[in-house]
Amino acid sequence: MHSLITILVAVLYGAVSVAAQACAAGTAKDIGGNWYCSEVKAITYSNFPGTGSYNRITNMDAKTGQCTSEKYTYNGSLAPMNEELSIHFRGPTFLKQLAVYYPDSGSHSKRSSPAHKHSHRHNHQHLHNLKRKNALAERAVGDTVIATIDGQVVSWNNQYAGPGASPSTAAAQPAKVQTTLATSVGSPPQTSTAHVQASSAAAGSKKLSVVDDSTGGSGSWSRQAYYNAEAGSSDGFTFLNHFGGTDGMPGTTDGGPAFGASLSYASSDGKSAAASAQVLANKMIEDDVEVVVMSNKTCDDGSCGYTRPGGVAYHGFEGDHKLFLMEFSMPATGKTGFNADMPGIWLLNAQIPLTSQYGTNPKCSCWTSGCGEFDLFEILDTGNFRCKSTLHMAPAGGSSDYFQRPEKNTIKAAVLFMGSQESAHIQVLDDSQTFDESLAAEMIDAMTKDSSGSAMSSVFRLTS
C-alpha cells in the first residue's frame, strides 16, 4: 500500500508527486533531521519512467559567466541514467577495488588507451589555502538544490563555487517549496506492514548472481575497467577532481565562480591537481576530499558532446545495462566541521562534471533540470553510521531504509542497472565475491530476484 503522504513540488522539474517512505512498524528514527527505517543489504529502485527532458548545455561564455542550453528529450530504458555516468567518492572513504562490467551481448567495446593504462605512481604536489567545500559538496551547481530524502522533497540554496573560486554565502538559505501534505512536513514516515518500500531484516549479504538480462547472447558480462589499490594498478579509469587551472595544472578556472574550477587530474591522494593522470593511492581518501572517476577515453575528438572549454574531459560509463562493483570502507575519523566524517559514494550524469558541477550559475549545469544523480552510500550528517540512497531526477525518490556504514572492515557492493526490468539495484555482497574479468550468466540472478521481498532487502517504486 502506498503511503498517504504525497508531495507536490513545482520547483525545477515542474509538478512532481512522490510517494513518501513508509517504515515497517516501530522502525522509524529521526537522526539529525533525517528519517531512517531499517538496515538492509539491498535496495531496488523500480518503475523508471524512461521519458522526460532536461536542459543540455550548449555554450559557456567565460567572459560573462553565462550559459546557453537547449531542451533535450530522452526516451529509453532507465533514461536519463542510461546516459554516461561519472563515479564520485568523498572521504573519509578507503576505495580498495572498483570495476565496471557490460553484457557481452551489448555494443560496448572496451574503452582503452595505452597512454592511460597506469602503473602505480604518485604526484605529491599540494595546493594550499583552498576553500573548503560545504556540506553540499557532492551536489551539482545551482542556486536551488532539490532532493528527495526520506520520501519528502526538500530544497535549499547552494552557493558553493568550487575550489579556487571566490567565497560565497557561507550558510545555505532555505528555498520556498510548495507542498500538499496529508501530514505535516517533518513528521516521521508512516508505519506500515505493507508499503511501497517493503523491507524485512533477517539474513545477511549474498554473493552476486547475474541472470541473462534479455539483451541476447550468452548473458555473461565482461569487465571493461578495473582498479586495484593494493596492486597500484588501474586499467580503463581516469581519476579526476575539481582543481582545474590551479597552480598551472591542466584545466581551467575561466568563468570564475559562475562556472567553478573545471575537472583536473587528481593527485594520488586526491587532495590536489596533477600534471597528468595518476593512479589513486592505496590509502584513505580524507575527509571532504572528492575524487571523480571516469573512463580512460578522452573527449578530445568531440565525442562527448559539449564540454567545458579548456577543461579536462573524459567519457563516463553509459548503457541501460551496466554493473559497478566496488570494495570500500568508510572509516570513522571523529572529525567535526564542514563535511567532516561524512563519506559518500554517488553517480552523476557525466555532463555535470564536464560542464559545471560547483559553479554558482544554475543555468550552466543540467542537474537543475533533472539530468540525473544517484546517491548510493551517503552519510548525511557528521559521525552517522547509516548510509542512505536517493535518486535525483524526474521523478525523484529516496529510500529511508539504509546500509550500515562499513567503518572498520571493507564491504563489497554492486550497483546494477537493468534496463530490461526498468530497475536499478544496490546490493552488499558476500566477502567471497571476486572481480573477475568475466561474470557468468548465473552470477546476476540473485540481485534482480531477491530484492523483491527477501530478507534484508527493500524496494522503492518511483512514482510520477
Tab-separated table of C-alpha atoms in Angstrom:
chain	number	residue	atom	x	y	z
A	1	MET	CA	0.000	0.000	0.000
A	2	HIS	CA	1.304	3.449	-0.852
A	3	SER	CA	1.995	5.963	1.880
A	4	LEU	CA	-0.650	8.638	2.418
A	5	ILE	CA	1.945	11.397	2.179
A	6	THR	CA	2.143	12.915	-1.295
A	7	ILE	CA	4.407	15.837	-2.014
A	8	LEU	CA	3.763	18.096	-4.980
A	9	VAL	CA	6.728	20.205	-5.948
A	10	ALA	CA	6.699	22.953	-8.570
A	11	VAL	CA	10.431	23.613	-8.489
A	12	LEU	CA	12.961	22.685	-11.182
A	13	TYR	CA	11.144	19.660	-12.569
A	14	GLY	CA	7.632	21.075	-12.640
A	15	ALA	CA	4.872	19.432	-10.673
A	16	VAL	CA	6.079	16.038	-9.481
A	17	SER	CA	4.384	13.769	-6.971
A	18	VAL	CA	6.486	11.484	-4.818
A	19	ALA	CA	5.295	8.607	-2.694
A	20	ALA	CA	6.703	9.076	0.772
A	21	GLN	CA	8.671	6.451	2.607
A	22	ALA	CA	6.679	4.098	4.796
A	23	CYS	CA	8.633	2.347	7.541
A	24	ALA	CA	7.892	-1.042	8.987
A	25	ALA	CA	6.043	-0.623	12.272
A	26	GLY	CA	8.247	0.664	15.084
A	27	THR	CA	11.387	1.244	12.998
A	28	ALA	CA	11.210	4.975	12.162
A	29	LYS	CA	14.050	7.035	13.695
A	30	ASP	CA	14.755	10.748	13.416
A	31	ILE	CA	18.533	11.315	13.391
A	32	GLY	CA	19.849	14.772	12.640
A	33	GLY	CA	16.599	15.741	10.965
A	34	ASN	CA	16.593	12.719	8.635
A	35	TRP	CA	14.291	9.728	8.989
A	36	TYR	CA	15.605	6.178	8.896
A	37	CYS	CA	13.716	2.897	8.741
A	38	SER	CA	15.505	-0.471	8.769
A	39	GLU	CA	19.009	-1.677	7.978
A	40	VAL	CA	19.095	-3.639	4.712
A	41	LYS	CA	21.608	-5.329	2.441
A	42	ALA	CA	19.874	-4.494	-0.839
A	43	ILE	CA	17.734	-1.663	-2.207
A	44	THR	CA	15.994	-1.736	-5.577
A	45	TYR	CA	14.647	1.345	-7.358
A	46	SER	CA	11.949	0.313	-9.801
A	47	ASN	CA	9.452	1.818	-12.248
A	48	PHE	CA	11.776	4.224	-14.054
A	49	PRO	CA	9.524	6.180	-16.440
A	50	GLY	CA	12.207	6.344	-19.148
A	51	THR	CA	10.817	9.525	-20.698
A	52	GLY	CA	11.289	13.191	-19.942
A	53	SER	CA	13.527	16.129	-20.742
A	54	TYR	CA	16.245	18.333	-19.319
A	55	ASN	CA	18.284	21.321	-20.478
A	56	ARG	CA	21.523	20.262	-22.161
A	57	ILE	CA	24.308	22.862	-22.023
A	58	THR	CA	25.379	24.093	-25.467
A	59	ASN	CA	27.709	27.003	-24.693
A	60	MET	CA	29.620	28.501	-21.750
A	61	ASP	CA	30.796	32.112	-22.122
A	62	ALA	CA	33.749	32.600	-19.783
A	63	LYS	CA	33.705	36.374	-20.256
A	64	THR	CA	30.167	36.813	-18.961
A	65	GLY	CA	29.741	33.683	-16.820
A	66	GLN	CA	26.560	32.918	-18.748
A	67	CYS	CA	25.494	29.693	-20.441
A	68	THR	CA	23.015	28.643	-23.076
A	69	SER	CA	21.187	25.340	-23.321
A	70	GLU	CA	18.615	23.503	-25.365
A	71	LYS	CA	15.780	21.255	-24.306
A	72	TYR	CA	16.775	17.621	-24.691
A	73	THR	CA	14.045	14.979	-24.694
A	74	TYR	CA	15.061	11.472	-23.656
A	75	ASN	CA	13.211	8.228	-24.182
A	76	GLY	CA	14.650	4.834	-23.259
A	77	SER	CA	15.148	2.240	-20.568
A	78	LEU	CA	16.313	3.852	-17.283
A	79	ALA	CA	16.712	7.220	-19.026
A	80	PRO	CA	18.386	9.516	-18.188
A	81	MET	CA	20.508	7.178	-16.038
A	82	ASN	CA	21.321	5.167	-19.159
A	83	GLU	CA	23.498	8.059	-20.281
A	84	GLU	CA	27.183	8.370	-19.424
A	85	LEU	CA	27.751	8.465	-15.659
A	86	SER	CA	30.695	9.590	-13.555
A	87	ILE	CA	31.529	7.917	-10.222
A	88	HIS	CA	32.212	10.098	-7.166
A	89	PHE	CA	33.872	9.242	-3.856
A	90	ARG	CA	34.016	11.629	-0.892
A	91	GLY	CA	36.178	10.903	2.138
A	92	PRO	CA	36.629	9.501	4.597
A	93	THR	CA	36.459	6.575	2.166
A	94	PHE	CA	39.042	3.869	1.506
A	95	LEU	CA	38.496	2.524	-2.007
A	96	LYS	CA	40.160	-0.871	-2.459
A	97	GLN	CA	38.676	-2.140	-5.730
A	98	LEU	CA	36.438	-0.755	-8.456
A	99	ALA	CA	35.214	-2.406	-11.659
A	100	VAL	CA	32.716	-1.728	-14.444
A	101	TYR	CA	31.025	-4.515	-16.413
A	102	TYR	CA	28.825	-4.660	-19.504
A	103	PRO	CA	26.859	-7.564	-21.026
A	104	ASP	CA	28.847	-9.363	-23.724
A	105	SER	CA	25.817	-9.151	-25.983
A	106	GLY	CA	25.839	-5.363	-25.773
A	107	SER	CA	27.542	-2.958	-28.149
A	108	HIS	CA	30.104	-1.646	-25.670
A	109	SER	CA	33.705	-2.161	-26.624
A	110	LYS	CA	36.439	-1.755	-24.057
A	111	ARG	CA	37.437	1.874	-23.784
A	112	SER	CA	41.193	1.635	-23.596
A	113	SER	CA	44.058	3.942	-24.384
A	114	PRO	CA	47.653	2.721	-23.999
A	115	ALA	CA	48.722	6.187	-22.910
A	116	HIS	CA	46.313	5.999	-19.980
A	117	LYS	CA	46.871	2.467	-18.727
A	118	HIS	CA	48.567	3.367	-15.492
A	119	SER	CA	51.022	1.682	-13.231
A	120	HIS	CA	51.341	2.874	-9.638
A	121	ARG	CA	52.949	6.289	-9.479
A	122	HIS	CA	52.495	9.275	-7.221
A	123	ASN	CA	52.323	13.002	-7.585
A	124	HIS	CA	52.676	14.780	-4.254
A	125	GLN	CA	52.050	18.367	-5.328
A	126	HIS	CA	49.742	20.052	-2.855
A	127	LEU	CA	47.606	23.156	-3.193
A	128	HIS	CA	47.348	25.414	-0.184
A	129	ASN	CA	44.761	27.806	1.180
A	130	LEU	CA	41.943	26.442	-0.953
A	131	LYS	CA	38.413	26.985	0.223
A	132	ARG	CA	36.764	24.011	1.869
A	133	LYS	CA	33.630	22.561	0.327
A	134	ASN	CA	30.462	22.995	2.288
A	135	ALA	CA	28.018	20.349	3.424
A	136	LEU	CA	26.589	20.134	-0.096
A	137	ALA	CA	29.940	19.163	-1.582
A	138	GLU	CA	28.699	16.421	-3.853
A	139	ARG	CA	25.760	18.453	-5.103
A	140	ALA	CA	25.756	19.938	-8.539
A	141	VAL	CA	25.734	23.612	-9.331
A	142	GLY	CA	22.641	25.695	-8.703
A	143	ASP	CA	21.214	28.378	-6.530
A	144	THR	CA	18.432	25.967	-5.672
A	145	VAL	CA	19.159	22.398	-4.659
A	146	ILE	CA	16.273	19.964	-4.508
A	147	ALA	CA	16.409	16.477	-3.033
A	148	THR	CA	14.004	13.770	-2.007
A	149	ILE	CA	15.177	12.325	1.293
A	150	ASP	CA	13.099	10.045	3.448
A	151	GLY	CA	10.340	10.297	0.882
A	152	GLN	CA	9.990	14.050	1.308
A	153	VAL	CA	11.161	16.705	-1.115
A	154	VAL	CA	13.264	19.474	0.398
A	155	SER	CA	15.258	22.286	-1.173
A	156	TRP	CA	17.874	24.830	-0.245
A	157	ASN	CA	20.205	27.342	-1.899
A	158	ASN	CA	23.708	26.145	-2.838
A	159	GLN	CA	26.284	28.923	-3.022
A	160	TYR	CA	29.468	26.839	-3.281
A	161	ALA	CA	31.597	27.731	-6.323
A	162	GLY	CA	34.238	25.003	-6.166
A	163	PRO	CA	37.930	25.013	-5.172
A	164	GLY	CA	39.802	28.166	-6.040
A	165	ALA	CA	36.683	30.241	-6.585
A	166	SER	CA	35.795	33.377	-4.699
A	167	PRO	CA	33.915	32.906	-1.419
A	168	SER	CA	30.154	32.715	-1.491
A	169	THR	CA	27.418	32.694	1.072
A	170	ALA	CA	28.588	30.509	3.934
A	171	ALA	CA	25.229	29.214	5.027
A	172	ALA	CA	22.601	27.622	2.850
A	173	GLN	CA	19.446	29.699	2.665
A	174	PRO	CA	16.109	27.902	2.606
A	175	ALA	CA	14.193	27.985	-0.658
A	176	LYS	CA	10.438	28.104	-0.884
A	177	VAL	CA	8.711	24.825	-1.688
A	178	GLN	CA	5.033	24.452	-2.404
A	179	THR	CA	3.757	21.240	-0.848
A	180	THR	CA	0.492	19.411	-0.349
A	181	LEU	CA	0.653	17.035	2.586
A	182	ALA	CA	-1.621	14.590	4.312
A	183	THR	CA	0.592	15.017	7.376
A	184	SER	CA	2.893	17.835	8.362
A	185	VAL	CA	6.397	18.143	6.955
A	186	GLY	CA	8.944	16.848	9.447
A	187	SER	CA	6.726	14.160	10.892
A	188	PRO	CA	8.119	10.631	10.775
A	189	PRO	CA	7.424	8.245	7.898
A	190	GLN	CA	4.182	6.380	8.421
A	191	THR	CA	4.367	2.867	9.770
A	192	SER	CA	3.061	0.077	7.639
A	193	THR	CA	3.364	-3.652	7.246
A	194	ALA	CA	2.731	-3.446	3.503
A	195	HIS	CA	4.207	-0.418	1.794
A	196	VAL	CA	5.941	0.827	-1.333
A	197	GLN	CA	9.235	0.044	0.239
A	198	ALA	CA	8.767	-3.475	1.552
A	199	SER	CA	11.647	-4.495	3.793
A	200	SER	CA	12.469	-7.240	6.223
A	201	ALA	CA	15.519	-7.964	8.339
A	202	ALA	CA	16.823	-11.460	8.791
A	203	ALA	CA	19.531	-12.841	6.504
A	204	GLY	CA	22.949	-11.485	5.549
A	205	SER	CA	24.550	-10.414	2.270
A	206	LYS	CA	24.791	-12.598	-0.811
A	207	LYS	CA	27.316	-13.328	-3.498
A	208	LEU	CA	26.385	-11.519	-6.697
A	209	SER	CA	24.456	-13.626	-9.151
A	210	VAL	CA	23.637	-12.358	-12.610
A	211	VAL	CA	20.928	-13.619	-14.944
A	212	ASP	CA	20.600	-13.399	-18.720
A	213	ASP	CA	19.031	-9.946	-18.905
A	214	SER	CA	17.129	-10.164	-22.173
A	215	THR	CA	19.912	-8.408	-24.063
A	216	GLY	CA	20.627	-11.564	-26.040
A	217	GLY	CA	23.749	-13.685	-26.252
A	218	SER	CA	25.148	-15.892	-23.540
A	219	GLY	CA	24.319	-13.493	-20.722
A	220	SER	CA	27.916	-13.239	-19.478
A	221	TRP	CA	29.260	-9.820	-18.530
A	222	SER	CA	32.799	-8.605	-19.267
A	223	ARG	CA	34.923	-6.256	-17.190
A	224	GLN	CA	35.639	-3.017	-19.032
A	225	ALA	CA	37.604	-1.179	-16.352
A	226	TYR	CA	39.348	-2.220	-13.123
A	227	TYR	CA	41.214	-0.561	-10.267
A	228	ASN	CA	43.090	-2.396	-7.507
A	229	ALA	CA	44.544	-0.262	-4.729
A	230	GLU	CA	46.899	-2.885	-3.313
A	231	ALA	CA	48.318	-3.691	-6.735
A	232	GLY	CA	48.603	0.010	-7.531
A	233	SER	CA	47.029	-0.607	-10.928
A	234	SER	CA	44.242	0.944	-12.967
A	235	ASP	CA	43.015	-0.114	-16.402
A	236	GLY	CA	40.200	1.799	-18.060
A	237	PHE	CA	39.765	4.501	-15.381
A	238	THR	CA	40.895	8.109	-15.015
A	239	PHE	CA	40.947	9.748	-11.558
A	240	LEU	CA	39.938	13.393	-11.517
A	241	ASN	CA	38.962	16.192	-9.110
A	242	HIS	CA	37.930	19.849	-9.200
A	243	PHE	CA	41.178	21.855	-9.255
A	244	GLY	CA	41.388	22.620	-12.979
A	245	GLY	CA	43.667	25.529	-13.852
A	246	THR	CA	45.110	25.941	-10.346
A	247	ASP	CA	48.890	26.318	-9.996
A	248	GLY	CA	49.270	25.927	-13.736
A	249	MET	CA	47.756	22.451	-13.822
A	250	PRO	CA	45.604	21.200	-16.726
A	251	GLY	CA	42.059	22.501	-16.699
A	252	THR	CA	40.651	25.986	-16.309
A	253	THR	CA	39.148	28.489	-13.921
A	254	ASP	CA	37.876	30.703	-16.761
A	255	GLY	CA	34.376	31.882	-15.980
A	256	GLY	CA	35.184	32.382	-12.315
A	257	PRO	CA	32.692	31.455	-9.580
A	258	ALA	CA	29.861	31.187	-12.099
A	259	PHE	CA	31.427	28.021	-13.507
A	260	GLY	CA	33.739	26.976	-10.673
A	261	ALA	CA	37.004	25.199	-11.395
A	262	SER	CA	36.913	22.578	-14.133
A	263	LEU	CA	37.881	18.958	-13.758
A	264	SER	CA	41.577	18.264	-13.296
A	265	TYR	CA	43.777	15.211	-12.995
A	266	ALA	CA	43.766	14.134	-9.361
A	267	SER	CA	46.942	13.673	-7.375
A	268	SER	CA	47.348	10.170	-5.976
A	269	ASP	CA	45.831	11.235	-2.654
A	270	GLY	CA	43.037	13.194	-4.365
A	271	LYS	CA	43.843	16.370	-2.439
A	272	SER	CA	45.274	18.439	-5.282
A	273	ALA	CA	45.711	18.597	-9.042
A	274	ALA	CA	48.333	16.709	-11.042
A	275	ALA	CA	50.008	17.388	-14.370
A	276	SER	CA	48.848	14.063	-15.804
A	277	ALA	CA	46.693	11.086	-14.918
A	278	GLN	CA	47.685	9.329	-11.688
A	279	VAL	CA	46.586	6.113	-10.002
A	280	LEU	CA	44.696	6.620	-6.743
A	281	ALA	CA	46.980	5.608	-3.891
A	282	ASN	CA	46.325	2.707	-1.545
A	283	LYS	CA	45.206	4.978	1.263
A	284	MET	CA	42.055	6.567	2.605
A	285	ILE	CA	40.526	9.486	0.736
A	286	GLU	CA	40.484	12.074	3.502
A	287	ASP	CA	37.503	13.954	4.934
A	288	ASP	CA	35.881	16.380	2.480
A	289	VAL	CA	38.114	15.272	-0.405
A	290	GLU	CA	36.255	14.275	-3.577
A	291	VAL	CA	37.624	12.018	-6.315
A	292	VAL	CA	35.784	11.700	-9.631
A	293	VAL	CA	36.247	8.514	-11.676
A	294	MET	CA	35.705	8.487	-15.436
A	295	SER	CA	36.759	6.112	-18.217
A	296	ASN	CA	40.167	6.469	-19.883
A	297	LYS	CA	38.679	7.561	-23.214
A	298	THR	CA	39.157	11.278	-23.748
A	299	CYS	CA	36.625	13.685	-25.191
A	300	ASP	CA	39.274	15.320	-27.403
A	301	ASP	CA	37.511	14.179	-30.575
A	302	GLY	CA	34.250	15.868	-29.563
A	303	SER	CA	32.505	12.542	-28.939
A	304	CYS	CA	31.260	13.660	-25.502
A	305	GLY	CA	29.169	16.444	-26.952
A	306	TYR	CA	29.619	19.894	-25.442
A	307	THR	CA	32.197	20.088	-22.631
A	308	ARG	CA	33.776	22.932	-20.668
A	309	PRO	CA	36.284	24.753	-22.921
A	310	GLY	CA	39.787	24.215	-21.557
A	311	GLY	CA	38.672	21.588	-19.046
A	312	VAL	CA	39.976	18.060	-18.617
A	313	ALA	CA	37.321	15.841	-20.194
A	314	TYR	CA	36.812	12.066	-20.349
A	315	HIS	CA	33.880	9.817	-21.178
A	316	GLY	CA	31.742	8.339	-18.427
A	317	PHE	CA	30.014	4.955	-18.381
A	318	GLU	CA	26.850	4.631	-20.445
A	319	GLY	CA	24.237	1.983	-21.158
A	320	ASP	CA	20.910	0.745	-19.855
A	321	HIS	CA	22.651	-2.451	-18.700
A	322	LYS	CA	25.794	-1.835	-16.681
A	323	LEU	CA	27.302	-3.053	-13.444
A	324	PHE	CA	29.595	-1.279	-10.967
A	325	LEU	CA	31.416	-3.467	-8.437
A	326	MET	CA	33.295	-1.811	-5.588
A	327	GLU	CA	35.110	-2.701	-2.389
A	328	PHE	CA	35.449	0.066	0.163
A	329	SER	CA	35.304	1.122	3.781
A	330	MET	CA	34.205	4.389	5.388
A	331	PRO	CA	36.392	4.789	8.493
A	332	ALA	CA	35.089	6.950	11.337
A	333	THR	CA	37.581	9.779	11.801
A	334	GLY	CA	35.804	11.598	14.619
A	335	LYS	CA	36.439	14.925	12.898
A	336	THR	CA	33.914	17.750	13.097
A	337	GLY	CA	33.146	20.744	10.903
A	338	PHE	CA	32.084	21.216	7.288
A	339	ASN	CA	31.652	17.800	5.608
A	340	ALA	CA	33.767	16.165	8.299
A	341	ASP	CA	33.249	12.436	8.832
A	342	MET	CA	30.594	12.433	6.089
A	343	PRO	CA	31.674	9.930	3.425
A	344	GLY	CA	29.656	9.429	0.267
A	345	ILE	CA	29.566	7.480	-2.990
A	346	TRP	CA	27.320	8.650	-5.819
A	347	LEU	CA	26.859	8.748	-9.604
A	348	LEU	CA	26.241	11.829	-11.746
A	349	ASN	CA	25.224	12.318	-15.322
A	350	ALA	CA	28.704	12.908	-16.743
A	351	GLN	CA	27.576	16.147	-18.387
A	352	ILE	CA	27.517	17.742	-14.933
A	353	PRO	CA	31.248	17.482	-14.077
A	354	LEU	CA	32.128	18.002	-17.754
A	355	THR	CA	30.497	21.437	-17.665
A	356	SER	CA	29.979	22.882	-14.183
A	357	GLN	CA	29.455	20.846	-11.026
A	358	TYR	CA	30.214	23.503	-8.429
A	359	GLY	CA	29.521	26.822	-10.123
A	360	THR	CA	27.108	29.440	-8.868
A	361	ASN	CA	25.189	29.846	-12.129
A	362	PRO	CA	22.466	27.160	-12.150
A	363	LYS	CA	21.929	27.626	-15.883
A	364	CYS	CA	25.370	26.127	-16.522
A	365	SER	CA	24.500	22.629	-15.323
A	366	CYS	CA	21.888	20.150	-16.485
A	367	TRP	CA	21.490	18.975	-12.856
A	368	THR	CA	18.967	21.682	-12.079
A	369	SER	CA	16.684	20.437	-14.864
A	370	GLY	CA	16.914	16.776	-13.907
A	371	CYS	CA	19.645	15.060	-15.947
A	372	GLY	CA	20.334	12.730	-13.052
A	373	GLU	CA	22.190	11.931	-9.816
A	374	PHE	CA	22.111	8.644	-7.923
A	375	ASP	CA	23.361	8.680	-4.325
A	376	LEU	CA	24.444	5.142	-3.443
A	377	PHE	CA	26.044	5.198	0.017
A	378	GLU	CA	25.790	8.632	1.617
A	379	ILE	CA	26.258	9.770	5.201
A	380	LEU	CA	24.009	12.791	5.724
A	381	ASP	CA	25.428	14.156	8.977
A	382	THR	CA	28.769	14.056	10.742
A	383	GLY	CA	29.558	10.807	12.519
A	384	ASN	CA	26.428	8.937	11.434
A	385	PHE	CA	26.661	5.201	10.741
A	386	ARG	CA	23.701	4.868	8.365
A	387	CYS	CA	24.235	5.225	4.606
A	388	LYS	CA	21.275	6.482	2.578
A	389	SER	CA	20.458	6.278	-1.129
A	390	THR	CA	18.497	8.770	-3.230
A	391	LEU	CA	17.669	9.319	-6.900
A	392	HIS	CA	17.648	12.926	-8.128
A	393	MET	CA	15.845	13.095	-11.471
A	394	ALA	CA	12.236	13.300	-12.565
A	395	PRO	CA	10.646	11.675	-10.688
A	396	ALA	CA	12.913	11.836	-7.657
A	397	GLY	CA	12.838	9.425	-4.734
A	398	GLY	CA	14.867	8.241	-1.789
A	399	SER	CA	14.696	5.130	0.345
A	400	SER	CA	14.553	5.562	4.105
A	401	ASP	CA	15.965	2.096	4.623
A	402	TYR	CA	19.719	2.265	4.971
A	403	PHE	CA	23.014	0.406	4.688
A	404	GLN	CA	25.239	0.042	7.722
A	405	ARG	CA	28.345	2.177	7.305
A	406	PRO	CA	31.445	-0.060	6.899
A	407	GLU	CA	33.634	1.847	9.344
A	408	LYS	CA	36.127	-0.903	10.271
A	409	ASN	CA	36.209	-3.520	7.539
A	410	THR	CA	35.665	-3.195	3.824
A	411	ILE	CA	32.482	-4.368	2.148
A	412	LYS	CA	31.907	-5.398	-1.442
A	413	ALA	CA	28.906	-3.898	-3.175
A	414	ALA	CA	27.259	-3.912	-6.579
A	415	VAL	CA	25.243	-1.273	-8.408
A	416	LEU	CA	23.363	-2.937	-11.244
A	417	PHE	CA	21.339	-1.131	-13.905
A	418	MET	CA	18.858	-3.446	-15.619
A	419	GLY	CA	17.113	-1.663	-18.463
A	420	SER	CA	15.121	-4.750	-19.378
A	421	GLN	CA	13.491	-4.565	-15.943
A	422	GLU	CA	13.401	-0.745	-15.602
A	423	SER	CA	15.222	-1.050	-12.288
A	424	ALA	CA	18.482	-0.218	-10.528
A	425	HIS	CA	19.828	-2.337	-7.684
A	426	ILE	CA	22.277	-1.560	-4.882
A	427	GLN	CA	23.416	-4.648	-3.016
A	428	VAL	CA	26.008	-5.533	-0.386
A	429	LEU	CA	27.750	-8.711	-1.493
A	430	ASP	CA	29.373	-11.645	0.227
A	431	ASP	CA	33.055	-11.163	1.111
A	432	SER	CA	33.932	-14.016	-1.241
A	433	GLN	CA	32.823	-12.021	-4.304
A	434	THR	CA	35.620	-11.710	-6.857
A	435	PHE	CA	36.193	-9.048	-9.505
A	436	ASP	CA	36.930	-11.449	-12.357
A	437	GLU	CA	37.368	-10.397	-15.969
A	438	SER	CA	34.099	-12.121	-16.826
A	439	LEU	CA	30.953	-12.814	-14.802
A	440	ALA	CA	28.933	-15.838	-15.830
A	441	ALA	CA	25.224	-15.589	-16.582
A	442	GLU	CA	24.211	-17.236	-13.315
A	443	MET	CA	26.038	-14.586	-11.295
A	444	ILE	CA	23.468	-11.778	-11.530
A	445	ASP	CA	20.279	-13.680	-10.845
A	446	ALA	CA	20.001	-13.058	-7.073
A	447	MET	CA	20.250	-9.331	-7.452
A	448	THR	CA	17.152	-8.978	-9.565
A	449	LYS	CA	15.110	-11.672	-7.842
A	450	ASP	CA	15.969	-11.482	-4.137
A	451	SER	CA	15.380	-7.737	-3.771
A	452	SER	CA	11.648	-8.140	-4.395
A	453	GLY	CA	10.876	-9.412	-0.932
A	454	SER	CA	13.698	-11.457	0.521
A	455	ALA	CA	15.307	-10.883	3.899
A	456	MET	CA	17.240	-7.634	4.408
A	457	SER	CA	16.064	-6.213	1.077
A	458	SER	CA	13.978	-3.202	0.154
A	459	VAL	CA	12.105	-1.995	-2.937
A	460	PHE	CA	11.379	1.656	-3.673
A	461	ARG	CA	8.957	2.258	-6.524
A	462	LEU	CA	9.326	5.597	-8.279
A	463	THR	CA	6.030	7.363	-8.927
A	464	SER	CA	5.407	10.281	-11.242
